[in-house]
PDB file of C-alpha atoms in Angstrom:
ATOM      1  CA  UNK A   1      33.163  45.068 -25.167  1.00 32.00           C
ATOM      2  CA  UNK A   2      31.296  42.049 -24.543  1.00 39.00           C
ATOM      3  CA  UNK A   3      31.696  38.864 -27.082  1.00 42.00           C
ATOM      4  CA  UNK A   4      29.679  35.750 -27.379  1.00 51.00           C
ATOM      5  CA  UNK A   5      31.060  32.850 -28.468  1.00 64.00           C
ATOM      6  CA  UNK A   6      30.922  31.491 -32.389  1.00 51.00           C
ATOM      7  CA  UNK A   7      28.132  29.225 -32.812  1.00 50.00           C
ATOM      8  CA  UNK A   8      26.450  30.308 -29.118  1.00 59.00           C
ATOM      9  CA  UNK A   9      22.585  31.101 -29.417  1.00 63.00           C
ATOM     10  CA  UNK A  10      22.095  34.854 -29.566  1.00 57.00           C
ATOM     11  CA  UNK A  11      18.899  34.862 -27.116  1.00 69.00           C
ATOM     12  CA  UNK A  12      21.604  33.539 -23.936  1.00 70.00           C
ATOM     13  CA  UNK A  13      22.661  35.789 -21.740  1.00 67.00           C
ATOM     14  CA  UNK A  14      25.317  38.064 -20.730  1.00 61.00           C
ATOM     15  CA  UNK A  15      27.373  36.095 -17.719  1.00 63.00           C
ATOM     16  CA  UNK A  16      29.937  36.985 -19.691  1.00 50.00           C
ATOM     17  CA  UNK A  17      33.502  38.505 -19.351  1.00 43.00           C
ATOM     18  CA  UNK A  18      34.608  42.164 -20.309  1.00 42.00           C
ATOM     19  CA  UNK A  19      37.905  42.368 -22.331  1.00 40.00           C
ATOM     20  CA  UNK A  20      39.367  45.321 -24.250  1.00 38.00           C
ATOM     21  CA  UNK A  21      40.031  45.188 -27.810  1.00 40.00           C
ATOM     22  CA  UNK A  22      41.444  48.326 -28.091  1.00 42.00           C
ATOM     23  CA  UNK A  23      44.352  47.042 -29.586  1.00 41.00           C
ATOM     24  CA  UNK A  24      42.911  45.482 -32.297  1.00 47.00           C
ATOM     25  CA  UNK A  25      42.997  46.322 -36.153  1.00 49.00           C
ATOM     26  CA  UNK A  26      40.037  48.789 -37.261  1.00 48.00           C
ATOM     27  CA  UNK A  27      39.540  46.054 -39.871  1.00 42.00           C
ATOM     28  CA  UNK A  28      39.550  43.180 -37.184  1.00 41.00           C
ATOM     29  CA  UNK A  29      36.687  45.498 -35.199  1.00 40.00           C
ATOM     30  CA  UNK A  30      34.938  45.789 -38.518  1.00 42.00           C
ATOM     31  CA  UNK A  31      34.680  41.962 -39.282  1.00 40.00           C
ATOM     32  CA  UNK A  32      33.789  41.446 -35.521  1.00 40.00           C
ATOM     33  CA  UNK A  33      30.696  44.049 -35.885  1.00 42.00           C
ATOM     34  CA  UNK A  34      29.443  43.184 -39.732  1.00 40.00           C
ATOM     35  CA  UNK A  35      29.829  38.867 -38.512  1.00 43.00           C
ATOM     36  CA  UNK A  36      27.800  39.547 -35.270  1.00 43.00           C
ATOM     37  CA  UNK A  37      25.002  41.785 -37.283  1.00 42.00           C
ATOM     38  CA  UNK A  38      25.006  39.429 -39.805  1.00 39.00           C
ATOM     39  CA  UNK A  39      24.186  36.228 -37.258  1.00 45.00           C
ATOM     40  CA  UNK A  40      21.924  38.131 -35.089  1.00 46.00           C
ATOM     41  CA  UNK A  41      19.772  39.458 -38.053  1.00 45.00           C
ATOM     42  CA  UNK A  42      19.187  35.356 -38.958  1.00 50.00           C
ATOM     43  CA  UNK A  43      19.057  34.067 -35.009  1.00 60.00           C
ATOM     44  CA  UNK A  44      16.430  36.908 -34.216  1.00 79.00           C
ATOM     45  CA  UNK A  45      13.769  35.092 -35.825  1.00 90.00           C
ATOM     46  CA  UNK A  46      12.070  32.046 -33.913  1.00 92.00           C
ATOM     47  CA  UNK A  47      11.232  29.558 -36.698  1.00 92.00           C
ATOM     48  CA  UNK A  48      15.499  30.185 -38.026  1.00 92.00           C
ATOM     49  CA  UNK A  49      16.360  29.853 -34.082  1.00 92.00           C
ATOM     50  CA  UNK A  50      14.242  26.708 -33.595  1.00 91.00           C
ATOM     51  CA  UNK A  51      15.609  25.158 -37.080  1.00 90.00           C
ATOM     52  CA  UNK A  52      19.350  25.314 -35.439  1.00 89.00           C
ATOM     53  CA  UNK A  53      18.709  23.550 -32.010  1.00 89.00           C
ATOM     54  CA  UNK A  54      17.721  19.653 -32.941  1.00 90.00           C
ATOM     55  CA  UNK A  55      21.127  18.593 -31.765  1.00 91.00           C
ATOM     56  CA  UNK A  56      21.479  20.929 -28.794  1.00 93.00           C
ATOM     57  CA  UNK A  57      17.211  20.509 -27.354  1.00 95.00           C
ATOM     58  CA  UNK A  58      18.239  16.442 -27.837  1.00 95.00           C
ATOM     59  CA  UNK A  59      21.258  16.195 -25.781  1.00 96.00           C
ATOM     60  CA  UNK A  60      19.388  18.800 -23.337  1.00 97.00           C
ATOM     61  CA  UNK A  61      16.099  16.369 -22.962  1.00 97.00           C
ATOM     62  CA  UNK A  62      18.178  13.681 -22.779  1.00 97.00           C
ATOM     63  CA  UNK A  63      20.426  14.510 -19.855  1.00 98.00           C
ATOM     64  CA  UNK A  64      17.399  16.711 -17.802  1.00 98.00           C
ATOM     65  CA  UNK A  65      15.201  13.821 -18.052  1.00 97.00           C
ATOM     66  CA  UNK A  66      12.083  16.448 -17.250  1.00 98.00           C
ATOM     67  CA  UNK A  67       9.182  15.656 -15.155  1.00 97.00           C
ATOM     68  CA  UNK A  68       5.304  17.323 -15.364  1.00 97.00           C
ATOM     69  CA  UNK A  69       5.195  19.609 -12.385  1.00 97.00           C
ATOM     70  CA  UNK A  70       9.546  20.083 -12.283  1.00 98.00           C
ATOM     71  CA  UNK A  71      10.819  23.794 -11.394  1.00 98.00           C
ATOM     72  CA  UNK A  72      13.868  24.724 -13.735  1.00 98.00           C
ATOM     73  CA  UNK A  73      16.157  27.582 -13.071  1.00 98.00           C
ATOM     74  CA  UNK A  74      17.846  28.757 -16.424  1.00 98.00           C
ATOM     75  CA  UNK A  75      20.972  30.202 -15.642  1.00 97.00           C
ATOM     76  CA  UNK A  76      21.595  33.244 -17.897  1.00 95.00           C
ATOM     77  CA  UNK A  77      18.436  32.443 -19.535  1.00 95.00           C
ATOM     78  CA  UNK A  78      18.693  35.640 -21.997  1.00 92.00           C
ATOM     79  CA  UNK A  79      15.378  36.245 -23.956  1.00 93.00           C
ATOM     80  CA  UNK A  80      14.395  32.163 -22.996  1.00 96.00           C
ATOM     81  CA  UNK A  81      13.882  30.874 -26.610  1.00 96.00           C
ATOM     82  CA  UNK A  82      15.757  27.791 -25.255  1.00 97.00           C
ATOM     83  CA  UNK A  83      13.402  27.496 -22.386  1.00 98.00           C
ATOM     84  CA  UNK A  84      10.401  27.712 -24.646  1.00 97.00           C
ATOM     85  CA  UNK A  85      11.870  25.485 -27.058  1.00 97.00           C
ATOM     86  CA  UNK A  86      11.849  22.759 -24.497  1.00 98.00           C
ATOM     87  CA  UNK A  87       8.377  22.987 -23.937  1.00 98.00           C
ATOM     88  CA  UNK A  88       7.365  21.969 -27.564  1.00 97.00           C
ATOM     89  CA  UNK A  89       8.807  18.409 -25.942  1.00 97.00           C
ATOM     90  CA  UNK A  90       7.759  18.228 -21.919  1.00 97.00           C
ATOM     91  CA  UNK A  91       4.755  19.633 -20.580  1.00 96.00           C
ATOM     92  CA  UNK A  92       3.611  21.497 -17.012  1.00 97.00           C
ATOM     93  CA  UNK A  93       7.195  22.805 -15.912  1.00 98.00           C
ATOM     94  CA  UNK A  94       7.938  25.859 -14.600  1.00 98.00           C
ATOM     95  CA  UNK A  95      10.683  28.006 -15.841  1.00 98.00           C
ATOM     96  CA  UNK A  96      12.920  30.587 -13.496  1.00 98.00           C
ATOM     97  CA  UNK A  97      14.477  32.661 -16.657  1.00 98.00           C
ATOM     98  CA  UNK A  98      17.691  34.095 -14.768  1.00 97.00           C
ATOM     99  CA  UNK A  99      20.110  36.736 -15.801  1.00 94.00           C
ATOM    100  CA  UNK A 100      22.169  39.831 -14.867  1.00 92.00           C
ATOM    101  CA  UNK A 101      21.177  42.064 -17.207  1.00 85.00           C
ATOM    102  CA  UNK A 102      17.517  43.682 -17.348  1.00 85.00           C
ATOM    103  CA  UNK A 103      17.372  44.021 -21.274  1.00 84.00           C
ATOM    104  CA  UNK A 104      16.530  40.079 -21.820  1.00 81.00           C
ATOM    105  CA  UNK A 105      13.592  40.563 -20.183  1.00 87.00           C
ATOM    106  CA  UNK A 106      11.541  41.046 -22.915  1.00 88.00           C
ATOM    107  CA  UNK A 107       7.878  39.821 -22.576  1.00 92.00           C
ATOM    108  CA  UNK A 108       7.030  40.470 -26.316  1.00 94.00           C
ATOM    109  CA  UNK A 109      10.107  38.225 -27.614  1.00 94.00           C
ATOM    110  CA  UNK A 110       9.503  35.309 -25.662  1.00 96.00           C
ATOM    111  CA  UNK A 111       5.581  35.338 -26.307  1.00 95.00           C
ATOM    112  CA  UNK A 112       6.214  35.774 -30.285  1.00 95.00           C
ATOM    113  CA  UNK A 113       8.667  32.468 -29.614  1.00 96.00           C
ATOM    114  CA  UNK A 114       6.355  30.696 -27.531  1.00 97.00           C
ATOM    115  CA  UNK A 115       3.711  31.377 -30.084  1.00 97.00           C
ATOM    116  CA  UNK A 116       5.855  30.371 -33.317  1.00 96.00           C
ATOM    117  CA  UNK A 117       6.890  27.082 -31.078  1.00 97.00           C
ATOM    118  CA  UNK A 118       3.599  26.385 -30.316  1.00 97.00           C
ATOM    119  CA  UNK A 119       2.228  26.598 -33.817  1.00 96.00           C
ATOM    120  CA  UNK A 120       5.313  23.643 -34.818  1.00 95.00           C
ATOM    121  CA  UNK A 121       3.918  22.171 -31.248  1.00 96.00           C
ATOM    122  CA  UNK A 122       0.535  21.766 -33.283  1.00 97.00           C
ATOM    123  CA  UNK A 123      -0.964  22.769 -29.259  1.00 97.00           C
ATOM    124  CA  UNK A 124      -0.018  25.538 -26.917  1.00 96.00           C
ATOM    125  CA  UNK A 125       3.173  24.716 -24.966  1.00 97.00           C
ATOM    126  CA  UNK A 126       1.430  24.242 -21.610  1.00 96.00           C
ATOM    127  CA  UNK A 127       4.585  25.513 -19.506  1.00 98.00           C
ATOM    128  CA  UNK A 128       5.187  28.517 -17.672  1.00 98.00           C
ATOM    129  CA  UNK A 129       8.212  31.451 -17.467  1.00 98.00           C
ATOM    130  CA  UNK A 130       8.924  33.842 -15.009  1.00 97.00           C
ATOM    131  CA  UNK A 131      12.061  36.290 -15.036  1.00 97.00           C
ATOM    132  CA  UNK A 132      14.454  36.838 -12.489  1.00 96.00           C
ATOM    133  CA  UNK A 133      17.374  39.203 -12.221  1.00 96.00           C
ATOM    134  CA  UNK A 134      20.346  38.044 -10.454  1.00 96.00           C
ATOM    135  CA  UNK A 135      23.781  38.994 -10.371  1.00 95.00           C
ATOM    136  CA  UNK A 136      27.286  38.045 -10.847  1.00 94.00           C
ATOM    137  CA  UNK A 137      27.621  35.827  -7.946  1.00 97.00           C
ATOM    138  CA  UNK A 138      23.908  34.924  -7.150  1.00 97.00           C
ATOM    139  CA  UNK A 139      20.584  33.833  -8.590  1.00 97.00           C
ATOM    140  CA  UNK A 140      18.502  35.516  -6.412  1.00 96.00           C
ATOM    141  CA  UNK A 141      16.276  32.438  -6.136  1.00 98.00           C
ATOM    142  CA  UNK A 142      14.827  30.838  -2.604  1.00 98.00           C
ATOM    143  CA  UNK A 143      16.762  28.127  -0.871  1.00 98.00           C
ATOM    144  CA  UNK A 144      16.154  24.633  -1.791  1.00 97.00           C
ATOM    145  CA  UNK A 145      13.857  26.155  -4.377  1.00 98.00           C
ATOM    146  CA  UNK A 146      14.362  24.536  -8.215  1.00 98.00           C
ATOM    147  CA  UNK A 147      14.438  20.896  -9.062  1.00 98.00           C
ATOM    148  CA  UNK A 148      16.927  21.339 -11.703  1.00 98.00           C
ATOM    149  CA  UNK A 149      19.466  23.648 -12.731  1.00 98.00           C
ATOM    150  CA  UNK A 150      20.681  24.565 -16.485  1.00 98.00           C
ATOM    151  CA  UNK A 151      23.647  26.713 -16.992  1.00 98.00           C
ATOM    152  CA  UNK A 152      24.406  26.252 -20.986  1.00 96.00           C
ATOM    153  CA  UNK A 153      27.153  27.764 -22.898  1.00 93.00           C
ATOM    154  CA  UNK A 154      27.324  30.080 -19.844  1.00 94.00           C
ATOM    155  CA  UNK A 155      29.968  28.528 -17.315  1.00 96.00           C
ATOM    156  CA  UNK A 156      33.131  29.957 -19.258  1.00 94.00           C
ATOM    157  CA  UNK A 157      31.614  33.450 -19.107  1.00 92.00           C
ATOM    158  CA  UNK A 158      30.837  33.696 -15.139  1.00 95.00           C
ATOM    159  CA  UNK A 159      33.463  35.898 -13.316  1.00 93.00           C
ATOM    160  CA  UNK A 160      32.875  34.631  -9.775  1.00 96.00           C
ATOM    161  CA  UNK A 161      32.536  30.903 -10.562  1.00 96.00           C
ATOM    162  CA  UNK A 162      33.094  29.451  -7.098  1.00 97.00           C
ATOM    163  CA  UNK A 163      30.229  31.765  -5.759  1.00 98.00           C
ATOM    164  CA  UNK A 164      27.765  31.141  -8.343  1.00 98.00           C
ATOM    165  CA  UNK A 165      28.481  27.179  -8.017  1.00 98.00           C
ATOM    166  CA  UNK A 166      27.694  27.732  -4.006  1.00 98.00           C
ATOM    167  CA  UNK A 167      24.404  29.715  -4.851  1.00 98.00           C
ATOM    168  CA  UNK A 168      23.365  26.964  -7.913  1.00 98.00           C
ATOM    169  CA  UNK A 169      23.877  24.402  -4.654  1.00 98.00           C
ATOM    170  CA  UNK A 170      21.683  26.609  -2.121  1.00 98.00           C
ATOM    171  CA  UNK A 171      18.862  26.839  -4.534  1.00 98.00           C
ATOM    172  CA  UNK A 172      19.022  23.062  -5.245  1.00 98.00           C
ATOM    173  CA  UNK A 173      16.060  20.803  -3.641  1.00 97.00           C
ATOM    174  CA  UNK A 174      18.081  17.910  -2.131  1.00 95.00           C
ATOM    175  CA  UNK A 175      18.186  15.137  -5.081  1.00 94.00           C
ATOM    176  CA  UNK A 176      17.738  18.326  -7.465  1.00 98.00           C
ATOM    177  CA  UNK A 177      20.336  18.134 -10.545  1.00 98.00           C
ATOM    178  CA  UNK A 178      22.487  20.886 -12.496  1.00 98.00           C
ATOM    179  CA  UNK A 179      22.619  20.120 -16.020  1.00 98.00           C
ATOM    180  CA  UNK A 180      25.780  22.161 -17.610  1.00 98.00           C
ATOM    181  CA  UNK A 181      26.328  22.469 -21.199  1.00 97.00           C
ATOM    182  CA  UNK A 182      29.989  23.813 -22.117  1.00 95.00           C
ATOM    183  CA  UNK A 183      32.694  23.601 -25.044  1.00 94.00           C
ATOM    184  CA  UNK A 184      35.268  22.218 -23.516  1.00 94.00           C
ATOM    185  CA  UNK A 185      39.260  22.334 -23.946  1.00 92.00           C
ATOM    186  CA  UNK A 186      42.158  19.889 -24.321  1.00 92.00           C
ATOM    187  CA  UNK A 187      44.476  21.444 -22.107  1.00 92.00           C
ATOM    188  CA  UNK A 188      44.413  23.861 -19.151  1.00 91.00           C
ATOM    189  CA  UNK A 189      44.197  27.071 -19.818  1.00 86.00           C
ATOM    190  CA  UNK A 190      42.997  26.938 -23.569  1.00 90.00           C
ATOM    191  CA  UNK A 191      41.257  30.017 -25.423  1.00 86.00           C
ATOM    192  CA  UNK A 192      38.011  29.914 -26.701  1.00 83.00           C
ATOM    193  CA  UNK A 193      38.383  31.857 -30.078  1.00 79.00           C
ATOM    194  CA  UNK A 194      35.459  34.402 -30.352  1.00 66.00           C
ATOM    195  CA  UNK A 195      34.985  35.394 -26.458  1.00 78.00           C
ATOM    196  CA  UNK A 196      38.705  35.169 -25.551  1.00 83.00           C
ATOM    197  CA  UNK A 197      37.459  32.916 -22.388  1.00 88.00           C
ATOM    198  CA  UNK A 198      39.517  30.623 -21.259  1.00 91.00           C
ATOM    199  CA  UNK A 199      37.304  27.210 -21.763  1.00 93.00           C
ATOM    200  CA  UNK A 200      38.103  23.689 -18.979  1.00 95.00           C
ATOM    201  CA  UNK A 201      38.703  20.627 -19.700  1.00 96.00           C
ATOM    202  CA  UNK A 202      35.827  18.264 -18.248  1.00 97.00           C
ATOM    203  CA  UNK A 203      38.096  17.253 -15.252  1.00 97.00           C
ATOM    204  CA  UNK A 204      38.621  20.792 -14.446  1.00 97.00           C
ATOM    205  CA  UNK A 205      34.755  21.163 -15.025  1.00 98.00           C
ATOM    206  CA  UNK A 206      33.808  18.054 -12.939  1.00 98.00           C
ATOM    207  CA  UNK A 207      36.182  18.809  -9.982  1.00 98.00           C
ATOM    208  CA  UNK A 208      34.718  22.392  -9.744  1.00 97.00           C
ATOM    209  CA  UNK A 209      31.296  21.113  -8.792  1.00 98.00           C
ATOM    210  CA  UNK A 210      32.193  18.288  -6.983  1.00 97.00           C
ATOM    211  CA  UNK A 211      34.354  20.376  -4.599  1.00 97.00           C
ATOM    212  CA  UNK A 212      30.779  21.792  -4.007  1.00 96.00           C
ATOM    213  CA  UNK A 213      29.182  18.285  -2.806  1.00 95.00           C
ATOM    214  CA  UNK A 214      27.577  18.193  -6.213  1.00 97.00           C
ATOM    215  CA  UNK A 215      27.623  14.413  -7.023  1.00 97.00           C
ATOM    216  CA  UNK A 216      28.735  13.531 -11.064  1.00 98.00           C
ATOM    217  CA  UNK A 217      26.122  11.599 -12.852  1.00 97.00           C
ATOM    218  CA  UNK A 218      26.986  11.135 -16.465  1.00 97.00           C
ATOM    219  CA  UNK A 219      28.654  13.295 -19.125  1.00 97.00           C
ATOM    220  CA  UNK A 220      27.425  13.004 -22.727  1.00 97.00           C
ATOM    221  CA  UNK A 221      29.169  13.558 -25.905  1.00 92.00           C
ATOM    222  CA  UNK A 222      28.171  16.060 -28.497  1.00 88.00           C
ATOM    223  CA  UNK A 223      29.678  19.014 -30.826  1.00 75.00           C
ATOM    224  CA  UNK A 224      28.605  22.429 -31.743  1.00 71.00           C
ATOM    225  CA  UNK A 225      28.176  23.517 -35.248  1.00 60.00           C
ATOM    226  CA  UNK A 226      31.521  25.070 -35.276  1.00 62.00           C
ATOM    227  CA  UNK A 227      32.779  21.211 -34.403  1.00 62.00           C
ATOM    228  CA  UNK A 228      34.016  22.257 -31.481  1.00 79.00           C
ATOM    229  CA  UNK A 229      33.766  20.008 -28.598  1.00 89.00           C
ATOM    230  CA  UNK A 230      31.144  20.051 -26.353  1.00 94.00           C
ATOM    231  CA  UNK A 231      30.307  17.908 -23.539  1.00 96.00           C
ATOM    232  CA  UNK A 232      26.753  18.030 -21.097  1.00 97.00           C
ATOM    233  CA  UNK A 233      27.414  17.110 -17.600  1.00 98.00           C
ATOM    234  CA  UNK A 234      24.882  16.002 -14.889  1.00 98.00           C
ATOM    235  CA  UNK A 235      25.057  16.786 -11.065  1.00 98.00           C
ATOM    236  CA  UNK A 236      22.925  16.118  -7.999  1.00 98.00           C
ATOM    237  CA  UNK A 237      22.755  17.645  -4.721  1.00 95.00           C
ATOM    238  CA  UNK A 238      23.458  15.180  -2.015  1.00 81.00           C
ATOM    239  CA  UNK A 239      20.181  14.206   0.142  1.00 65.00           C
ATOM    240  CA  UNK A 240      20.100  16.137   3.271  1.00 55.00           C
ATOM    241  CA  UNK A 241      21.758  13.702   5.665  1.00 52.00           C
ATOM    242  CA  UNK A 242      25.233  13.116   3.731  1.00 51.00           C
ATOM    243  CA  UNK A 243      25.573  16.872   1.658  1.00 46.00           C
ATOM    244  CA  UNK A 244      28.822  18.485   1.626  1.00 44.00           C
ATOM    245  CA  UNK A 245      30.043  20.844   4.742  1.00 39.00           C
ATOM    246  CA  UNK A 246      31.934  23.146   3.845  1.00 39.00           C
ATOM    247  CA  UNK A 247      34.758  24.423   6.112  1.00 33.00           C
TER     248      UNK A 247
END
């Protein structure tokens, strides 16, 4: 069975980890099924969807710092709400809607949310989406191909994290920046309740990416609705002449 996290966004994707509840209470599977129903039936509709993110599409703008003309990979982009959320707030980018999983890509869903997000807009968003199907340990994307990277509420869920972290580089233009968005833990080791993944403190987190040659920027502060810590951290690929080698 697959589990999201509490609080995530029901339109992300499905980088996440398989775990067997077999051993769990019927009742426990019940409340499990009836809570998930219950929060997709109210995050399935744009304008609800769109009422939920101020906090998250602030922080997001914020640390991106998007450009007219950027190229954004989304990173277990799901059905792309996010990604058309942003463009109610930055014009003329170009969105590479990643996942592993064919049943996000849903034209229909992501036109009805680019329309609702337009009409709160007051114009039409003027950016543009395109899907792409990766897997578990690459995007699928050109070298040097994206200006900036987002992986959000999605790091904690990959399976083959030091691969994906080496493909997220390769697709990077030199200068380009990875923009991750994760709950993060006190300790080593902690459990996120809800998806049973095991969640990083941000030194764990930072010293993952750097061993990549990704170069730490900043790290803001914020908190999900569940109050759990969250943190945003910003990365850049090293120009050309002084990246990383790898051995």
């Amino acid at each position: 069975m697959t589990k999201k996290c509490p609080g995530a966004d029901n339109d992300r994707g499905t980088y996440s980890v398989v775990i067997s509840v077999s051993l769990k209470p019927a009742f426990y599977l019940l409340f499990l099924s009836v809570s998930c129903c219950l929060a997709q039936q109210k995050n399935d509709n744009p304008d609800f969807y769109l009422s939920t993110l101020k906090k998250k599409l602030n922080v997001i703008l914020e640390a991106a710092q998007f450009e007219a003309g950027d190229t954004i990979a989304d990173v277990g982009a799901g059905l792309g709400w996010f990604d058309a959320a942003i463009g109610i707030y930055r014009d003329s980018l170009v969105f590479y809607l990643e996942d592993i999983d064919s049943a996000f890509v849903k034209n229909e869903r992501l036109t009805e949310a680019i329309s609702t997000f337009s009409k709160f807009r007051g114009s039409r968003i003027e950016c543009r989406y395109h899907w792409v199907i990766g897997d578990e340990k690459s995007t699928g994307l050109p070298d040097g191909f994206v200006d900036k990277v987002l992986l959000i509420d999605t790091y904690h869920h990959i399976q083959y994290r030091e691969d994906m972290i080496r493909d997220i580089v390769r697709i990077l233009k030199p200068n380009g920046e990875l923009v991750v968005m994760e709950p993060v833990g006190r300790k080593r080791g902690q459990i996120y309740k809800g998806c049973f993944s095991v969640i990083f403190t941000p030194e764990e987190i930072i010293s993952s990416f750097s061993a990549h040659g990704l170069i730490h920027l900043k790290t803001l502060k914020t908190v999900k609705s569940t109050r759990k810590r969250v943190r945003v951290f910003v990365f850049a690929r090293q120009l050309a002449g002084s990246e990383f080698s790898q051995q």
